[in-house]
Every structure is written in C-alpha cells, then in structure tokens.
Amino acid sequence: MTLGALGFAWRSLRRQPARAALGILGVAAVGALLFDMLLLSNGLVLSMRQMLDRAGFDLRVTASDALPGQGPRLPRGVETAKSLAMLPAVRSAIALRFADATLDQPGGEPLDASLQGIGGTGIRPWTLQSGRDVSGPGEALINESTGRALNVQPGGTLRLHPTCAGASSLPAVTLRVVGIATFPFDGLSSATVVTSMESLSLACGSNDVDDADMIMVASNDATGSEVASDAIRAAVPDLRVMTNEQLVGRFEGGGFSYFRQISTVLTTVTLAFAVLLITVLLTVSVNQRLGDIAALRALGFTRGRVVSDVLCESGLIVGIGGVVSLPLGFLLAAGLDAILKRIPGVPTDVHFFVFEGRALALHVVLLTGTALAAALYPVWLVARLPIAATLRNEVVG
Amino acid sequence: MPAGPVTAVHDVSLTIAPGDHTAIRGPSGCGKSTLLHMLGCVDTPSSGTLLFSGRDVSTLSDRDRSLLRLRQIGFVFQRFFLLPMLTAAENIELPQAEAGVSKVERRARTRELLEYVGLAARADHRPSELSGGEMQRVAIARALANRPRLLLADEPTGELDGATGDQIATLLDRVSADGTAIAIVTHDASLAERCRRVLTMRDGRVESEITR
C-alpha cells in the first residue's frame, strides 16, 4: 500500500472499521435515494416516449392544440384518415374516437371501461392475443382484464352502457367479442373495449359516424416523421399535427413536471443529509487525530498534504458508498415503481424510474460535490491547525 | 475577559552548531517547549530573528518551512505520535516518502535505521504492539529518516520508566556522536547531564548556561 494521501486515507478508514462502515452505509442509503430521484426526474417522460414509439405511430392529428381526446372533434375524421393514408410519406393512418362506458358484469358491480371507436385500415396500436381484429359494426375487441372480469372469450358477447358527451340516458348496447388484445396504454386492471366507428356512433346516439377525436399516423420509415408531418400540414392545413416528441413535451410541461419538482426537492434534502453525515464523521475523525496531524506537520508534511488526506478520506467514503448505492438504488427503484404502477389508470408499460446515462453521470457529479462539500469544515480545521499549540495541548491533555 | 498576550520566550540568543548536544531545562511554563518549537520552525517569534543555515526562517512561506522541517529537522515527541495504522517500518518510511525518496532507497534506509535503534525484528509491528521504549526508538528512527542536521526532542523520556529512559538517552548520545546536532527539552536531570551544554530557563529567559 502506498504512503500517499489515498493510501493513508484507506488505512485510516480500515483502522476504524465501524466508523468507516457507518459512513459508507449512510452514503449508500442516501446515494440510493439520490439515484432514484434522478431516475424519477426524467423517468416518466422517457418511459412515455418509449411507450408512444412502441405503439407504432409517430404522429397525431387533431382539430386543435389541445391534447388528443381533450379538444373538439375532427369532422369527417375517418375520411381524412383514409386520404392521409394515401400520402407517400405516410405508411398508415387510423381515426379514433373515445367515450366512456360501463360494462354489465354477471353477478357483480358494473365495470368502468374505456370505449374506443376505430376507423380506417392499416396497422393498429394494439397487439392481438387471440381471435381477430374488429372489421365491422357490432364487433368488439377487448383487453385481457376485461375478458377475465366478464368471463368472456372471442365469440361471446358483452353488454355496455355508453357515456358520451352531450348525450344522456343512452340505451345499453350488445357487442360480439371477436378478439382479445394488449393495449399499450392499459393499466393493471383497466377495461378497454374497441369497436367500429359506426358502432360507437350508434351507441352514443349520434349521426356523426365519421367524426373522430384523433387520427394516429405512422410515417413512412424511409422519409421519417418530419416529412410526413409537413405533408399532412400541406394536405389539411386546418388541422394540428403533433409528433411523439411534441406530445411528450406537452406532458413534460404539464403534469409530469410535478415529478421533476418533487425529485429536485428530495434530491436537495438527500444531498444535505449526505453532507451533514460525512461532515460529522470526518470532523470527529479529524478531532481524534489532531495530535497526529500536528506531529505530521512538525515532521514536515505540508498543509496541502494533510488537507489531501482529509479530502481522500471523504472521497473514499463517498466513492465506496456511491458504488454500493447503485445496486441498492436499482432495487429500491424497482420496488417504488411497482407501488406507483398500482395507481388506477397508470399504464402497465409505463415506468416512473428509468435508467439513462445522464442520470448516472449526474449522480457521480453530485456525489463528488457532496464529498468536497462535506470535507470543507474538516479541511478548514486541518489547514488552520496551530502546530505548536496542538502539540502542547496534547501533552498537557 | 479575554486573556492578554503572554511572552513565553524573551531575549534569548542561542546558536546551535553541527554536532551540538544541548539540553534545555527549567520549570513548567518557563518557555522551553516554545523555544524548541521556534528552533523547529513550527512557531514563529513575534520579534527577533531565527536563522537556519544562514536563512531567515521568517521570510519562508509555510510550504518552504514545512520542506525545511522535512529535510533538515527531526522531531521526537514525548507522546511518540507514531501513526497507529502504520507498522514501525512504514512510520519510518513515511517522511522519506513525503520527501520523494525512491521506494528502494527508503526501504534500505528504513532497514538501516531499524538496525541502528535495535528494532530490526519489530519492523512489521504496529505501534500498539510495541512497548513505550520501542515506540520512542521508532520515533527517533523516523526523526532521522531524512538525515536531518538538527534533531529536536521534547521530553523524549517523559513517558518512560527510568531504565527505558536510559536506553533512549544512550541512543540520543549515539545520534549526537554520529554528527547530528541535538536539542532536548527535558525535566530529566540524568538526561540533561549527558548533554555537553545545558541551558536553564526561567520566566522565558535563559537563566544559566553550562558547557562541559
């Protein structure tokens, strides 16, 4: 082992294993929390982006700047989707309309469900598990949790009571289940029913069969979403086109920003605790060794060298604790993620804690800053140590 | 009410030549340790001049004073101040490593010093495994590690019994005989008697000086 500052600090830690272990475990716990806060700060945004990309559609066309499903309807949405699908830059376009519904559950409470009407041909945002896709009026595609709750399989029927904007006391509608699918935005126990646009209009008692809330567009892989977006804007200048990135940006500026704010506050508190913990440990350690440090100074060790010893000790505690904090942080993140995903309505594919290289780099930077900040007071003690007076006090004491 | 300044050493003029073997005696609080600390460049006189090899120490930066101590002055303390996490050999190697001596050279010098103080067999023992006399011998070896021109010892036998103190005194005699100037602060009359020059201090002044 070297007799340099780092070797010295290492031996100093080994000499007092209980104190060293306390410091390292403290930093590991605080570092795990810090790491999780960093994963949380951007995790939901990243996860949402990944989820949107996985659905296979990169553009959303709406009637206004409001988020899809929250603004006015697109008149003749199905017809517009069909015409957009003909554009060379577009691979597929489908029209979607949203409503709520309750499903009759044999021998149980009615089940709240999300009802979607689809128009147009081409790729779908869901993955078929069994049966086939909706191809005409009176047919329904449901998710697995709906199938389980209603105990219905393809070939069976379901009875739903729609809740549509501007309509009240609508009669119940019976649909024939033709398939079971996995939907990208489904929560753990959410119920989803997809039917044709005609069936949804009929259920809602409206004549606007062609109207949609949103058109989902998959751009041509060869040309990309920007070219498709420009082509759609040129074709339907009255409508709004939003890329996945823009949509995520809207989420980020809205509800998702709360996670970032919470993360920032908790990160600050966590770092403050880490600084206090290490400062206390180092200060106690330095105070116990004032005589040794004064003797080293008398023997010719420079002020810079004894300061380096303290900085290295702080760096070692934070460094080792920081490394231990990573697996601990991943474990903690997995547990917290599982708890948060139980919130009703949260899609099962969404994750609150998502790893990214940037978070790891920031973790390292923040812990380095913590080591330096925590060493400030002990370093000041060591740098200002009066050699002669300390040696005298040690003998008198 | 804050205490006013205390003049610990006053009007002392002292020259230590190569090979000198000087004892500084006096009652507690007479300023002998302060004088020793000034000689060792860890304390600075508020007035007057301290010259080391002709250089005015007050003109040196803190770093240069540290380097002067590292290469030219050795310290032996009453409480040894060996680093508990290092072995005897490592404690002796430490000032050499700080002075930039190569690993091979410092290992050889450390072996030589351990033999010199009679502790070759205890090289790998930690201070907690050594007796008081052995610890002080290691401390003397550490002080000699960078071949200093001046060795300063503050009550080197203060924590030791009579017989062990005698062994340390004999070792210091030998260091002096080998050409290193030594200044020892001590209450121990038998240790002082072995020195060629004895300064007796009282109230910060040199009351008497005997040269044998």
Short mmCIF file of N, CA and C in Angstrom, two decimals, chain A residues 240-365:
data_model
loop_
_atom_site.label_atom_id
_atom_site.label_comp_id
_atom_site.label_asym_id
_atom_site.label_seq_id
_atom_site.Cartn_x
_atom_site.Cartn_y
_atom_site.Cartn_z
N ARG A 240 -54.12 20.14 -36.69
CA ARG A 240 -52.84 20.24 -35.97
C ARG A 240 -52.14 18.89 -36.01
N VAL A 241 -50.83 18.92 -36.24
CA VAL A 241 -50.04 17.68 -36.28
C VAL A 241 -49.04 17.72 -35.13
N MET A 242 -49.00 16.64 -34.39
CA MET A 242 -48.10 16.60 -33.23
C MET A 242 -47.23 15.33 -33.31
N THR A 243 -45.93 15.51 -33.22
CA THR A 243 -45.04 14.34 -33.19
C THR A 243 -45.04 13.76 -31.77
N ASN A 244 -44.51 12.55 -31.63
CA ASN A 244 -44.40 11.95 -30.29
C ASN A 244 -43.58 12.84 -29.36
N GLU A 245 -42.54 13.42 -29.93
CA GLU A 245 -41.65 14.27 -29.12
C GLU A 245 -42.41 15.50 -28.62
N GLN A 246 -43.22 16.08 -29.52
CA GLN A 246 -44.01 17.25 -29.11
C GLN A 246 -45.05 16.88 -28.07
N LEU A 247 -45.62 15.69 -28.24
CA LEU A 247 -46.63 15.24 -27.28
C LEU A 247 -46.01 15.04 -25.90
N VAL A 248 -44.83 14.42 -25.89
CA VAL A 248 -44.13 14.21 -24.62
C VAL A 248 -43.74 15.56 -24.01
N GLY A 249 -43.35 16.48 -24.88
CA GLY A 249 -43.02 17.83 -24.41
C GLY A 249 -44.21 18.47 -23.73
N ARG A 250 -45.41 18.23 -24.28
CA ARG A 250 -46.63 18.79 -23.67
C ARG A 250 -46.86 18.17 -22.29
N PHE A 251 -46.65 16.85 -22.20
CA PHE A 251 -46.81 16.17 -20.90
C PHE A 251 -45.79 16.71 -19.90
N GLU A 252 -44.58 16.90 -20.41
CA GLU A 252 -43.48 17.34 -19.57
C GLU A 252 -43.79 18.71 -18.98
N GLY A 253 -44.36 19.57 -19.78
CA GLY A 253 -44.70 20.92 -19.31
C GLY A 253 -45.93 20.91 -18.42
N GLY A 254 -46.67 19.80 -18.42
CA GLY A 254 -47.89 19.72 -17.62
C GLY A 254 -47.69 18.90 -16.36
N GLY A 255 -48.47 17.84 -16.27
CA GLY A 255 -48.48 17.03 -15.04
C GLY A 255 -47.16 16.38 -14.69
N PHE A 256 -46.38 16.04 -15.72
CA PHE A 256 -45.11 15.34 -15.45
C PHE A 256 -44.11 16.23 -14.71
N SER A 257 -44.28 17.55 -14.85
CA SER A 257 -43.31 18.46 -14.22
C SER A 257 -43.35 18.33 -12.70
N TYR A 258 -44.48 17.84 -12.15
CA TYR A 258 -44.56 17.67 -10.69
C TYR A 258 -43.52 16.66 -10.21
N PHE A 259 -43.34 15.60 -11.02
CA PHE A 259 -42.36 14.58 -10.64
C PHE A 259 -40.95 15.18 -10.58
N ARG A 260 -40.69 16.06 -11.57
CA ARG A 260 -39.36 16.70 -11.60
C ARG A 260 -39.18 17.61 -10.38
N GLN A 261 -40.26 18.33 -10.03
CA GLN A 261 -40.15 19.24 -8.88
C GLN A 261 -39.96 18.45 -7.58
N ILE A 262 -40.74 17.36 -7.45
CA ILE A 262 -40.60 16.52 -6.25
C ILE A 262 -39.19 15.96 -6.19
N SER A 263 -38.73 15.50 -7.35
CA SER A 263 -37.39 14.92 -7.42
C SER A 263 -36.32 15.94 -7.03
N THR A 264 -36.48 17.18 -7.50
CA THR A 264 -35.49 18.23 -7.19
C THR A 264 -35.46 18.51 -5.69
N VAL A 265 -36.66 18.61 -5.09
CA VAL A 265 -36.72 18.91 -3.65
C VAL A 265 -36.08 17.76 -2.86
N LEU A 266 -36.48 16.53 -3.20
CA LEU A 266 -35.95 15.37 -2.45
C LEU A 266 -34.45 15.20 -2.68
N THR A 267 -33.99 15.51 -3.89
CA THR A 267 -32.55 15.43 -4.18
C THR A 267 -31.79 16.41 -3.29
N THR A 268 -32.31 17.61 -3.18
CA THR A 268 -31.65 18.64 -2.36
C THR A 268 -31.59 18.20 -0.90
N VAL A 269 -32.72 17.70 -0.40
CA VAL A 269 -32.77 17.26 1.01
C VAL A 269 -31.79 16.09 1.22
N THR A 270 -31.81 15.15 0.28
CA THR A 270 -30.94 13.97 0.37
C THR A 270 -29.48 14.38 0.40
N LEU A 271 -29.11 15.30 -0.48
CA LEU A 271 -27.71 15.75 -0.53
C LEU A 271 -27.32 16.46 0.76
N ALA A 272 -28.25 17.25 1.30
CA ALA A 272 -27.96 17.97 2.55
C ALA A 272 -27.68 16.96 3.66
N PHE A 273 -28.47 15.89 3.72
CA PHE A 273 -28.25 14.85 4.73
C PHE A 273 -26.89 14.18 4.54
N ALA A 274 -26.56 13.91 3.28
CA ALA A 274 -25.27 13.25 2.99
C ALA A 274 -24.11 14.14 3.43
N VAL A 275 -24.21 15.43 3.13
CA VAL A 275 -23.14 16.36 3.51
C VAL A 275 -23.00 16.40 5.03
N LEU A 276 -24.14 16.50 5.72
CA LEU A 276 -24.10 16.56 7.19
C LEU A 276 -23.48 15.29 7.77
N LEU A 277 -23.92 14.15 7.27
CA LEU A 277 -23.43 12.86 7.79
C LEU A 277 -21.92 12.75 7.64
N ILE A 278 -21.43 13.03 6.45
CA ILE A 278 -19.99 12.85 6.20
C ILE A 278 -19.19 13.93 6.94
N THR A 279 -19.74 15.14 6.99
CA THR A 279 -19.04 16.20 7.72
C THR A 279 -18.86 15.81 9.19
N VAL A 280 -19.93 15.28 9.79
CA VAL A 280 -19.85 14.88 11.20
C VAL A 280 -18.80 13.78 11.39
N LEU A 281 -18.86 12.76 10.52
CA LEU A 281 -17.91 11.64 10.65
C LEU A 281 -16.46 12.11 10.47
N LEU A 282 -16.24 12.94 9.47
CA LEU A 282 -14.87 13.40 9.22
C LEU A 282 -14.39 14.34 10.33
N THR A 283 -15.30 15.18 10.82
CA THR A 283 -14.90 16.11 11.88
C THR A 283 -14.52 15.35 13.14
N VAL A 284 -15.32 14.34 13.48
CA VAL A 284 -14.99 13.52 14.65
C VAL A 284 -13.63 12.85 14.44
N SER A 285 -13.44 12.29 13.24
CA SER A 285 -12.19 11.60 12.93
C SER A 285 -11.00 12.56 13.03
N VAL A 286 -11.15 13.75 12.47
CA VAL A 286 -10.05 14.73 12.49
C VAL A 286 -9.77 15.17 13.93
N ASN A 287 -10.83 15.43 14.69
CA ASN A 287 -10.64 15.87 16.08
C ASN A 287 -9.92 14.82 16.92
N GLN A 288 -10.18 13.54 16.60
CA GLN A 288 -9.50 12.47 17.33
C GLN A 288 -8.02 12.40 16.97
N ARG A 289 -7.65 12.95 15.82
CA ARG A 289 -6.28 12.79 15.34
C ARG A 289 -5.51 14.10 15.28
N LEU A 290 -5.98 15.12 16.01
CA LEU A 290 -5.32 16.42 15.91
C LEU A 290 -3.84 16.33 16.26
N GLY A 291 -3.53 15.54 17.32
CA GLY A 291 -2.13 15.39 17.73
C GLY A 291 -1.30 14.77 16.62
N ASP A 292 -1.83 13.70 16.01
CA ASP A 292 -1.11 13.03 14.92
C ASP A 292 -0.88 14.00 13.76
N ILE A 293 -1.93 14.78 13.47
CA ILE A 293 -1.82 15.70 12.32
C ILE A 293 -0.79 16.79 12.62
N ALA A 294 -0.82 17.32 13.86
CA ALA A 294 0.17 18.35 14.24
C ALA A 294 1.57 17.76 14.18
N ALA A 295 1.72 16.50 14.63
CA ALA A 295 3.04 15.86 14.59
C ALA A 295 3.51 15.70 13.14
N LEU A 296 2.59 15.31 12.25
CA LEU A 296 2.96 15.17 10.84
C LEU A 296 3.41 16.51 10.27
N ARG A 297 2.69 17.57 10.66
CA ARG A 297 3.07 18.91 10.18
C ARG A 297 4.46 19.26 10.72
N ALA A 298 4.70 18.93 12.00
CA ALA A 298 6.02 19.22 12.58
C ALA A 298 7.11 18.43 11.86
N LEU A 299 6.77 17.23 11.42
CA LEU A 299 7.75 16.39 10.73
C LEU A 299 8.00 16.85 9.30
N GLY A 300 7.21 17.83 8.85
CA GLY A 300 7.47 18.40 7.53
C GLY A 300 6.40 18.15 6.49
N PHE A 301 5.28 17.56 6.90
CA PHE A 301 4.18 17.39 5.95
C PHE A 301 3.59 18.77 5.67
N THR A 302 3.38 19.07 4.40
CA THR A 302 2.84 20.39 4.05
C THR A 302 1.35 20.44 4.40
N ARG A 303 0.84 21.68 4.46
CA ARG A 303 -0.59 21.87 4.71
C ARG A 303 -1.40 21.18 3.61
N GLY A 304 -0.92 21.30 2.37
CA GLY A 304 -1.63 20.69 1.24
C GLY A 304 -1.73 19.18 1.40
N ARG A 305 -0.68 18.56 1.93
CA ARG A 305 -0.70 17.11 2.08
C ARG A 305 -1.73 16.67 3.12
N VAL A 306 -1.77 17.34 4.28
CA VAL A 306 -2.72 16.90 5.30
C VAL A 306 -4.16 17.20 4.86
N VAL A 307 -4.32 18.27 4.08
CA VAL A 307 -5.65 18.56 3.52
C VAL A 307 -6.04 17.46 2.53
N SER A 308 -5.07 17.03 1.71
CA SER A 308 -5.34 15.95 0.75
C SER A 308 -5.78 14.67 1.46
N ASP A 309 -5.15 14.40 2.62
CA ASP A 309 -5.52 13.20 3.37
C ASP A 309 -7.02 13.23 3.73
N VAL A 310 -7.48 14.39 4.20
CA VAL A 310 -8.90 14.51 4.59
C VAL A 310 -9.79 14.41 3.36
N LEU A 311 -9.39 15.07 2.28
CA LEU A 311 -10.20 15.02 1.06
C LEU A 311 -10.29 13.59 0.52
N CYS A 312 -9.15 12.88 0.59
CA CYS A 312 -9.16 11.49 0.10
C CYS A 312 -10.05 10.61 0.98
N GLU A 313 -10.02 10.87 2.27
CA GLU A 313 -10.87 10.07 3.17
C GLU A 313 -12.34 10.32 2.84
N SER A 314 -12.68 11.59 2.63
CA SER A 314 -14.05 11.92 2.25
C SER A 314 -14.39 11.26 0.91
N GLY A 315 -13.45 11.36 -0.02
CA GLY A 315 -13.67 10.77 -1.34
C GLY A 315 -13.87 9.27 -1.28
N LEU A 316 -13.09 8.61 -0.41
CA LEU A 316 -13.22 7.15 -0.29
C LEU A 316 -14.58 6.76 0.29
N ILE A 317 -14.98 7.46 1.35
CA ILE A 317 -16.29 7.14 1.97
C ILE A 317 -17.40 7.33 0.93
N VAL A 318 -17.36 8.48 0.25
CA VAL A 318 -18.42 8.77 -0.72
C VAL A 318 -18.29 7.85 -1.95
N GLY A 319 -17.05 7.59 -2.36
CA GLY A 319 -16.84 6.74 -3.54
C GLY A 319 -17.35 5.33 -3.33
N ILE A 320 -16.94 4.73 -2.22
CA ILE A 320 -17.37 3.34 -1.95
C ILE A 320 -18.88 3.32 -1.72
N GLY A 321 -19.35 4.28 -0.91
CA GLY A 321 -20.79 4.36 -0.64
C GLY A 321 -21.57 4.58 -1.93
N GLY A 322 -21.00 5.39 -2.82
CA GLY A 322 -21.66 5.69 -4.09
C GLY A 322 -21.78 4.45 -4.96
N VAL A 323 -20.74 3.62 -4.99
CA VAL A 323 -20.79 2.39 -5.79
C VAL A 323 -21.85 1.44 -5.22
N VAL A 324 -21.85 1.33 -3.87
CA VAL A 324 -22.85 0.45 -3.23
C VAL A 324 -24.26 0.98 -3.47
N SER A 325 -24.38 2.31 -3.61
CA SER A 325 -25.71 2.91 -3.75
C SER A 325 -26.39 2.52 -5.07
N LEU A 326 -25.59 2.14 -6.08
CA LEU A 326 -26.20 1.87 -7.39
C LEU A 326 -27.09 0.62 -7.38
N PRO A 327 -26.56 -0.56 -6.97
CA PRO A 327 -27.48 -1.71 -6.92
C PRO A 327 -28.62 -1.49 -5.94
N LEU A 328 -28.31 -0.80 -4.84
CA LEU A 328 -29.35 -0.51 -3.84
C LEU A 328 -30.43 0.38 -4.46
N GLY A 329 -29.97 1.36 -5.25
CA GLY A 329 -30.89 2.29 -5.91
C GLY A 329 -31.78 1.57 -6.92
N PHE A 330 -31.18 0.62 -7.66
CA PHE A 330 -31.97 -0.13 -8.65
C PHE A 330 -33.05 -0.96 -7.95
N LEU A 331 -32.66 -1.60 -6.84
CA LEU A 331 -33.63 -2.41 -6.09
C LEU A 331 -34.78 -1.55 -5.57
N LEU A 332 -34.40 -0.42 -4.98
CA LEU A 332 -35.39 0.50 -4.42
C LEU A 332 -36.30 1.03 -5.52
N ALA A 333 -35.70 1.36 -6.67
CA ALA A 333 -36.48 1.90 -7.79
C ALA A 333 -37.50 0.86 -8.28
N ALA A 334 -37.07 -0.41 -8.32
CA ALA A 334 -37.99 -1.46 -8.79
C ALA A 334 -39.18 -1.57 -7.83
N GLY A 335 -38.89 -1.50 -6.52
CA GLY A 335 -39.97 -1.60 -5.53
C GLY A 335 -40.91 -0.41 -5.61
N LEU A 336 -40.35 0.79 -5.68
CA LEU A 336 -41.18 2.00 -5.74
C LEU A 336 -41.99 2.04 -7.03
N ASP A 337 -41.38 1.58 -8.13
CA ASP A 337 -42.06 1.56 -9.43
C ASP A 337 -43.29 0.66 -9.36
N ALA A 338 -43.09 -0.49 -8.72
CA ALA A 338 -44.21 -1.44 -8.61
C ALA A 338 -45.36 -0.82 -7.80
N ILE A 339 -45.01 -0.08 -6.75
CA ILE A 339 -46.05 0.56 -5.92
C ILE A 339 -46.77 1.64 -6.73
N LEU A 340 -46.01 2.49 -7.42
CA LEU A 340 -46.62 3.60 -8.16
C LEU A 340 -47.48 3.11 -9.32
N LYS A 341 -47.09 1.96 -9.90
CA LYS A 341 -47.86 1.45 -11.03
C LYS A 341 -49.22 0.89 -10.63
N ARG A 342 -49.41 0.74 -9.31
CA ARG A 342 -50.73 0.29 -8.84
C ARG A 342 -51.75 1.43 -8.83
N ILE A 343 -51.29 2.66 -9.05
CA ILE A 343 -52.22 3.79 -9.10
C ILE A 343 -53.20 3.54 -10.24
N PRO A 344 -54.52 3.64 -9.99
CA PRO A 344 -55.50 3.36 -11.05
C PRO A 344 -55.27 4.24 -12.27
N GLY A 345 -55.35 3.62 -13.44
CA GLY A 345 -55.23 4.37 -14.69
C GLY A 345 -53.82 4.48 -15.22
N VAL A 346 -52.84 4.08 -14.41
CA VAL A 346 -51.45 4.17 -14.89
C VAL A 346 -51.16 2.98 -15.80
N PRO A 347 -50.75 3.23 -17.04
CA PRO A 347 -50.47 2.12 -17.96
C PRO A 347 -49.41 1.17 -17.39
N THR A 348 -49.62 -0.14 -17.61
CA THR A 348 -48.67 -1.11 -17.05
C THR A 348 -47.29 -0.98 -17.67
N ASP A 349 -47.25 -0.47 -18.91
CA ASP A 349 -45.96 -0.38 -19.58
C ASP A 349 -45.17 0.87 -19.19
N VAL A 350 -45.80 1.75 -18.43
CA VAL A 350 -45.10 2.97 -18.07
C VAL A 350 -44.23 2.72 -16.84
N HIS A 351 -43.07 3.35 -16.80
CA HIS A 351 -42.17 3.22 -15.64
C HIS A 351 -41.84 4.62 -15.12
N PHE A 352 -41.83 4.74 -13.81
CA PHE A 352 -41.52 6.04 -13.20
C PHE A 352 -40.01 6.24 -13.06
N PHE A 353 -39.29 5.13 -12.90
CA PHE A 353 -37.83 5.20 -12.71
C PHE A 353 -37.17 4.53 -13.92
N VAL A 354 -36.58 5.34 -14.75
CA VAL A 354 -35.97 4.80 -15.98
C VAL A 354 -34.48 5.17 -16.00
N PHE A 355 -33.64 4.15 -16.21
CA PHE A 355 -32.20 4.40 -16.23
C PHE A 355 -31.79 5.13 -17.50
N GLU A 356 -30.92 6.09 -17.36
CA GLU A 356 -30.29 6.74 -18.52
C GLU A 356 -28.89 7.16 -18.09
N GLY A 357 -27.98 7.17 -19.04
CA GLY A 357 -26.59 7.51 -18.76
C GLY A 357 -26.44 8.87 -18.10
N ARG A 358 -27.30 9.80 -18.51
CA ARG A 358 -27.24 11.17 -17.97
C ARG A 358 -27.46 11.17 -16.46
N ALA A 359 -28.41 10.31 -16.00
CA ALA A 359 -28.71 10.24 -14.56
C ALA A 359 -27.50 9.71 -13.80
N LEU A 360 -26.83 8.72 -14.39
CA LEU A 360 -25.65 8.14 -13.73
C LEU A 360 -24.53 9.19 -13.65
N ALA A 361 -24.34 9.92 -14.75
CA ALA A 361 -23.29 10.96 -14.77
C ALA A 361 -23.60 12.03 -13.73
N LEU A 362 -24.87 12.42 -13.65
CA LEU A 362 -25.26 13.45 -12.68
C LEU A 362 -25.08 12.94 -11.25
N HIS A 363 -25.37 11.65 -11.06
CA HIS A 363 -25.19 11.01 -9.75
C HIS A 363 -23.73 11.12 -9.31
N VAL A 364 -22.84 10.82 -10.26
CA VAL A 364 -21.40 10.88 -9.96
C VAL A 364 -20.98 12.32 -9.64
N VAL A 365 -21.48 13.26 -10.45
CA VAL A 365 -21.12 14.67 -10.24
C VAL A 365 -21.63 15.15 -8.87
#
